[in-house]
CSV table of C-alpha atoms in Angstrom, one decimal:
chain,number,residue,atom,x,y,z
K,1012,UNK,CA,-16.3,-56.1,200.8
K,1013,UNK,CA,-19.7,-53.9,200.9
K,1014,UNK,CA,-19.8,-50.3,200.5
K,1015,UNK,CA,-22.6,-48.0,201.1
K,1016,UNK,CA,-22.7,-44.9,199.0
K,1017,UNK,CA,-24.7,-42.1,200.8
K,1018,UNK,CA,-26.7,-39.4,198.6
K,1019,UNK,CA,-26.0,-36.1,198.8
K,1020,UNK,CA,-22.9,-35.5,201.0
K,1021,UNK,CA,-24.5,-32.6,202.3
K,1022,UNK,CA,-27.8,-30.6,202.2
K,1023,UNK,CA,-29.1,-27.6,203.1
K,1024,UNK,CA,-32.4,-26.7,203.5
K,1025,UNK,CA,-34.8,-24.2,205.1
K,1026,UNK,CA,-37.0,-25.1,208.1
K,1027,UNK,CA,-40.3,-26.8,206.9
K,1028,UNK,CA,-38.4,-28.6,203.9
K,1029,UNK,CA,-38.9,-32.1,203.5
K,1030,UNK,CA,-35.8,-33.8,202.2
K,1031,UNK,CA,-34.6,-37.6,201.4
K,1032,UNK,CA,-31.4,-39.1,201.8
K,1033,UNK,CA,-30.2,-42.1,200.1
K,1034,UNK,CA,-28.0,-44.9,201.0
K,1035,UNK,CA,-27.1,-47.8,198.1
K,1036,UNK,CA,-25.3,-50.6,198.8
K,1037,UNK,CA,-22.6,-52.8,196.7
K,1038,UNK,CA,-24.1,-55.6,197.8
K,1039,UNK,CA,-27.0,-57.2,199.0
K,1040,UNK,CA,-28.5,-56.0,202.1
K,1041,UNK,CA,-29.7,-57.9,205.3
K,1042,UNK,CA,-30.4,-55.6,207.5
K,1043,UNK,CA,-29.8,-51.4,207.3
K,1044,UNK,CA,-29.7,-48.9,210.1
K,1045,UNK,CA,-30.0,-45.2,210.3
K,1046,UNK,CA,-27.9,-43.4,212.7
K,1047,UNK,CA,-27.8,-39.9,213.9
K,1048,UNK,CA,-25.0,-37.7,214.9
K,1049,UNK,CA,-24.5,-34.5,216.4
K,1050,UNK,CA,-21.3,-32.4,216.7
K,1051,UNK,CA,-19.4,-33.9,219.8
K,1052,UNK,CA,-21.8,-36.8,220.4
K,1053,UNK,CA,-21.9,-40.3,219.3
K,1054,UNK,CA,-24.5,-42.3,217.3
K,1055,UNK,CA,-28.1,-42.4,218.1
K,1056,UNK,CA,-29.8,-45.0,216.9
K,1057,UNK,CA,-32.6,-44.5,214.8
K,1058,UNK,CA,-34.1,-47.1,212.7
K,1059,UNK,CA,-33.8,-50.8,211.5
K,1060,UNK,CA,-34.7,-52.4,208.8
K,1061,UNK,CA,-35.0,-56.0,207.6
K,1062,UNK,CA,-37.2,-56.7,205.6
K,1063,UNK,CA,-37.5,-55.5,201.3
K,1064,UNK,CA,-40.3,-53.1,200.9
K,1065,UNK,CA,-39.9,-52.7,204.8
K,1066,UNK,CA,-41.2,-48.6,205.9
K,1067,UNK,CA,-40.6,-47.3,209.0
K,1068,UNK,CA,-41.5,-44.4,210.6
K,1069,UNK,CA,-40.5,-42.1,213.9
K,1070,UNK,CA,-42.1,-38.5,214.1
K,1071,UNK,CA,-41.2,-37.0,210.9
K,1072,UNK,CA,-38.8,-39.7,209.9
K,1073,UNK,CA,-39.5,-42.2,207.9
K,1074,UNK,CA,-36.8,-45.1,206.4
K,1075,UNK,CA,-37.8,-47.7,203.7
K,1076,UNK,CA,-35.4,-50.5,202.6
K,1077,UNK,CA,-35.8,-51.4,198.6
K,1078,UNK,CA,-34.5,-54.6,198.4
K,1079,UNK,CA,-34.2,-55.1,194.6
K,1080,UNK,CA,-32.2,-51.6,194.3
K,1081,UNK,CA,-30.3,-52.5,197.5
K,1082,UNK,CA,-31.2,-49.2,198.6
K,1083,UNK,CA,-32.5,-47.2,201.3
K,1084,UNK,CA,-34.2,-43.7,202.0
K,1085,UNK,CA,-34.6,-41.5,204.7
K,1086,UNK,CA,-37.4,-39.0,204.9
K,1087,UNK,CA,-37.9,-36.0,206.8
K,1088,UNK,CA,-41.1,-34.2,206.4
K,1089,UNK,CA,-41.3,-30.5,207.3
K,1090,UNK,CA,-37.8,-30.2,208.8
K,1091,UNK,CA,-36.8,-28.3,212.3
K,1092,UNK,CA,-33.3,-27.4,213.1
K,1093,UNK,CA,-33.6,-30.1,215.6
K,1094,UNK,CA,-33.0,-32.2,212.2
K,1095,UNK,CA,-29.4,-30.9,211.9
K,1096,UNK,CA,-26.8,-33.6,212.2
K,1097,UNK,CA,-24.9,-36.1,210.4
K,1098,UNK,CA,-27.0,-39.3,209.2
K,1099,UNK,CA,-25.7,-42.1,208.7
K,1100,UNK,CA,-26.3,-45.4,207.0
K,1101,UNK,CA,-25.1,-48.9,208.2
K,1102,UNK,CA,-25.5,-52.5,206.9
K,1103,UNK,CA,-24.5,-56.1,208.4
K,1104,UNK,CA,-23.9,-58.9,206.2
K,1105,UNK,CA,-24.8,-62.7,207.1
K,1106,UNK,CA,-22.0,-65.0,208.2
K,1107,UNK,CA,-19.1,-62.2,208.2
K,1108,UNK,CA,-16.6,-64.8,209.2
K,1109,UNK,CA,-19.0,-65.6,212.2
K,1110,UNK,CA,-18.0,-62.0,212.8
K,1111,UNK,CA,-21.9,-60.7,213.5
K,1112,UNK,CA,-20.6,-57.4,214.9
K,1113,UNK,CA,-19.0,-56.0,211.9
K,1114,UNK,CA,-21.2,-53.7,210.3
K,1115,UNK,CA,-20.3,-51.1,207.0
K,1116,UNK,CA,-20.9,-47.6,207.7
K,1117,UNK,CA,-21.9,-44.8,204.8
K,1118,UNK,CA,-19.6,-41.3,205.0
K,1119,UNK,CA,-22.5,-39.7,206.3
K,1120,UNK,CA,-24.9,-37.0,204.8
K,1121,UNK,CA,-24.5,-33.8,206.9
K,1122,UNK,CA,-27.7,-32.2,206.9
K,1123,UNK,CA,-28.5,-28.3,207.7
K,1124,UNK,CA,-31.9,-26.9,208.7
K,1125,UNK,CA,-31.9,-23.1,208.3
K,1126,UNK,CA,-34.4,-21.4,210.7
A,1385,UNK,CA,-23.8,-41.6,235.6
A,1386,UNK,CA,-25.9,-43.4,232.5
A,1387,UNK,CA,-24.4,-44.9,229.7
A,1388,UNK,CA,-21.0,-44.7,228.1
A,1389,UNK,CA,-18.6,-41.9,228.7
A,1390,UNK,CA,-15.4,-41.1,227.1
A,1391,UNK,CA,-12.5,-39.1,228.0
A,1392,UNK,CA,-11.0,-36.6,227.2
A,1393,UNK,CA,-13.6,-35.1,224.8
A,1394,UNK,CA,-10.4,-33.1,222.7
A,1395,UNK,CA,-6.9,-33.9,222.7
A,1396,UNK,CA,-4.0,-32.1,220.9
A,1397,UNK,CA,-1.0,-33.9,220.9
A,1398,UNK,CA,2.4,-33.9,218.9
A,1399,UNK,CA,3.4,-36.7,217.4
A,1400,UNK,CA,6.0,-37.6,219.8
A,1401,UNK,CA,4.2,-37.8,222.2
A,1402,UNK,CA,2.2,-40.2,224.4
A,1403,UNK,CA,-1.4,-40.1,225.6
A,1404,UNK,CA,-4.5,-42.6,226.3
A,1405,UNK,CA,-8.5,-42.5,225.7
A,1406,UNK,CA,-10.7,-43.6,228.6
A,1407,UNK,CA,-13.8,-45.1,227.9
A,1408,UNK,CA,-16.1,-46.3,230.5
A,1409,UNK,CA,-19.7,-47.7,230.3
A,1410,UNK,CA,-21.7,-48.8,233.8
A,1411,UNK,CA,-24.8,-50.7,231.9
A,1412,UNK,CA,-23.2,-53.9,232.4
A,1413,UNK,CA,-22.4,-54.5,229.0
A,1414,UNK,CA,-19.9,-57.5,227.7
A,1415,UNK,CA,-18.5,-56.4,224.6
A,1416,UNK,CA,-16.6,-52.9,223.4
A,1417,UNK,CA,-15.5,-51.3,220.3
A,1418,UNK,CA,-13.4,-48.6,219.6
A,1419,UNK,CA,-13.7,-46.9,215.9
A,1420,UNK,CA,-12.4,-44.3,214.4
A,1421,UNK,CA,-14.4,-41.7,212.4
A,1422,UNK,CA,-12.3,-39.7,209.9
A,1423,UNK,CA,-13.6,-36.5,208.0
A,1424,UNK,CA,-15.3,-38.0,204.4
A,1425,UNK,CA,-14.6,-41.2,205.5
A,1426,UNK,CA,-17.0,-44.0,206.8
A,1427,UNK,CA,-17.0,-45.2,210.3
A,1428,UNK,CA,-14.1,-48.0,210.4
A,1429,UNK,CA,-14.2,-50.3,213.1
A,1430,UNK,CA,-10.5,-50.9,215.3
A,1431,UNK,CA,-11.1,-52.9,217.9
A,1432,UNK,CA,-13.4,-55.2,219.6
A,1433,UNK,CA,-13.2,-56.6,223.3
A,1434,UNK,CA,-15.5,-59.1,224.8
A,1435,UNK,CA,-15.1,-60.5,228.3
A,1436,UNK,CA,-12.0,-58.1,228.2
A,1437,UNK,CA,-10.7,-60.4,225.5
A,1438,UNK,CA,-9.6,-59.0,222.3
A,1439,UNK,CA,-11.5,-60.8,219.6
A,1440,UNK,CA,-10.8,-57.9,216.5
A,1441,UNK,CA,-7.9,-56.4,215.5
A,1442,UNK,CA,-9.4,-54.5,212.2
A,1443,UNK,CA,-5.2,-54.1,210.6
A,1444,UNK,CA,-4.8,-51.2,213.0
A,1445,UNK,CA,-1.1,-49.9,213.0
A,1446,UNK,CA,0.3,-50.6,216.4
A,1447,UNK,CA,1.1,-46.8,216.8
A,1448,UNK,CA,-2.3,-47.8,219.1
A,1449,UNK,CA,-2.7,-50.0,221.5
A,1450,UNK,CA,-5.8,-50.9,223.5
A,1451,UNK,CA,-6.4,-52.4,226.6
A,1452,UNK,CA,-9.5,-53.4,228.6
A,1453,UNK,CA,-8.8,-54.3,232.3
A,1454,UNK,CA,-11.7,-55.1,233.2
A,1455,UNK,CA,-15.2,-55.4,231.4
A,1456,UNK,CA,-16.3,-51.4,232.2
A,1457,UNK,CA,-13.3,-49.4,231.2
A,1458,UNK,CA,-11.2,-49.7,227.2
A,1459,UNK,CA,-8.1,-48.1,226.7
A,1460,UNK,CA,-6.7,-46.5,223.7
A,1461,UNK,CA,-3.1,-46.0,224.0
A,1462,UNK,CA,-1.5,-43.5,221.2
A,1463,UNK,CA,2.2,-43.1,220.6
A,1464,UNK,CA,4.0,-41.5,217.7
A,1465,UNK,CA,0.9,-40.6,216.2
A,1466,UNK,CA,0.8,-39.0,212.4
A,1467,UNK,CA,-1.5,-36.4,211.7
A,1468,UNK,CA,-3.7,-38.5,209.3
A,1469,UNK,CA,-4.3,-40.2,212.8
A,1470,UNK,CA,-6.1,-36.8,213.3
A,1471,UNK,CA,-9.9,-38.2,213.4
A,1472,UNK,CA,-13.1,-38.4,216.0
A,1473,UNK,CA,-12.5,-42.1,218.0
A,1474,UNK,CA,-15.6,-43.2,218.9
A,1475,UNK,CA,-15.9,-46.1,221.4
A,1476,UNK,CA,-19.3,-47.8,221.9
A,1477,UNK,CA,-20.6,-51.2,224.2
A,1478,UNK,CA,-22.9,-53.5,223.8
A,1479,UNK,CA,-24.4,-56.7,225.7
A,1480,UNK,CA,-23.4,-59.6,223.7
A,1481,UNK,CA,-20.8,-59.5,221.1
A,1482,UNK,CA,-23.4,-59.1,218.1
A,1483,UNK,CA,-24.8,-56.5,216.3
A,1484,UNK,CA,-27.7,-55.1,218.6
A,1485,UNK,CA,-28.8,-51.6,217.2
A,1486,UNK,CA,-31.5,-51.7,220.4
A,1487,UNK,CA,-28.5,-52.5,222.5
A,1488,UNK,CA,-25.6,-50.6,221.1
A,1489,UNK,CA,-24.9,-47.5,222.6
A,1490,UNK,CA,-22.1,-45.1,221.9
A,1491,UNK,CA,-20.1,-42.7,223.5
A,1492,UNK,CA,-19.5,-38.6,222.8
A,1493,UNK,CA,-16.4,-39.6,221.0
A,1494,UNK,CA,-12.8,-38.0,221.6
A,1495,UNK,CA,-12.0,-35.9,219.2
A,1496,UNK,CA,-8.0,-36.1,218.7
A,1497,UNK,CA,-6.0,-33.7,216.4
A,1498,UNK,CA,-2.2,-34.5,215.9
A,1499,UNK,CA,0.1,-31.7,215.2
């Protein structure tokens, strides 16, 4: 089965920091999602992406999918507190059993923003 | 009220003891999921319901029991929980039984501790 391996566990940095976080995969990916979370709430969607070489970019977060490495990355630039959460990776896999709901999910990379 | 909602939001229980998770989503959505998020572990995937069918069963120990009576409300049922059953359950909905980031949404999660 695939496993995504997220890069650090946890970071800390101060306010204004840009940072990356990393997600690998075991296995090829075909599609990879970043999620948000905050203490008590649930995922907030925050990128997709398909396609090798693929960037995207929201505000100060930008995602890019490496294909070759099965890899993604997640950028912040110039961090805010508003930053703080949990990010987490997830990747779906073709023809799960016909099961197209079934995604993996990365531990998470709990990030802090100091002000 | 928008989107999904879950109740309680924390529950201590003893392990003899009984108690349910609500979850409830008014977007006319087809398909839920409940999960389970454990501390350093990734997001595992329990159960799946679509047209209050269950069509997933992810080897979940039957110490849990879900139920969906109709197409807005899923159930968890606990009983004789173990503390390693101590974890964030997250329960999330989405249109069609497929993997929709755009049309995913999750709830606030209820996080249960078992003493």
């Amino acid at each position: 089965s695939q496993e995504l391996e997220q890069s650090p566990q946890s970071l800390i940095v101060q306010e204004g920091k840009n940072l990356t976080i990393n997600c690998t995969s075991s296995k090829t990916l075909y599609g990879l999602y970043w999620y948000k979370q905050k203490y008590g709430e649930g995922l907030i969607f925050l990128m997709m992406l398909q396609k090798g070489g693929e960037e995207k970019s929201h505000e100060k977060i930008t995602a890019k999918l490496d294909e070759k490495k099965q890899q993604s990355s997640l950028h912040i630039t110039a961090s805010q507190p508003s930053h703080a959460g949990i990010y987490l990776c997830g990747a779906g896999a073709p023809n799960s059993g016909g099961s197209n709901y079934k995604l993996t999910f990365g531990k998470g990379t709990l990030l802090t923003v100091n002000p | 009220e928008t989107g999904v909602t879950q109740t309680p939001r924390h529950l201590v229980m003893g392990m003899t003891n009984k108690k349910s998770l609500k979850c409830e989503q008014h977007l006319g959505h087809n398909a839920m999921y409940w999960y389970k998020q454990s501390a350093k572990k990734p997001l595992e995937l329990m159960f799946v319901y679509s047209l209050e069918e269950r069509v997933e069963n992810n080897s979940v120990p039957s110490r849990f029991s879900p139920e969906c009576p109709n197409s807005s409300h899923l159930f968890l049922h606990l009983h004789t929980l173990q503390p390693e059953d101590s974890a964030l359950y997250l329960c999330a909905s989405s249109h069609y039984l497929s993997w929709d980031p755009y049309e995913q949404y999750f709830g606030p999660g209820t996080r249960l501790t078992v003493t």
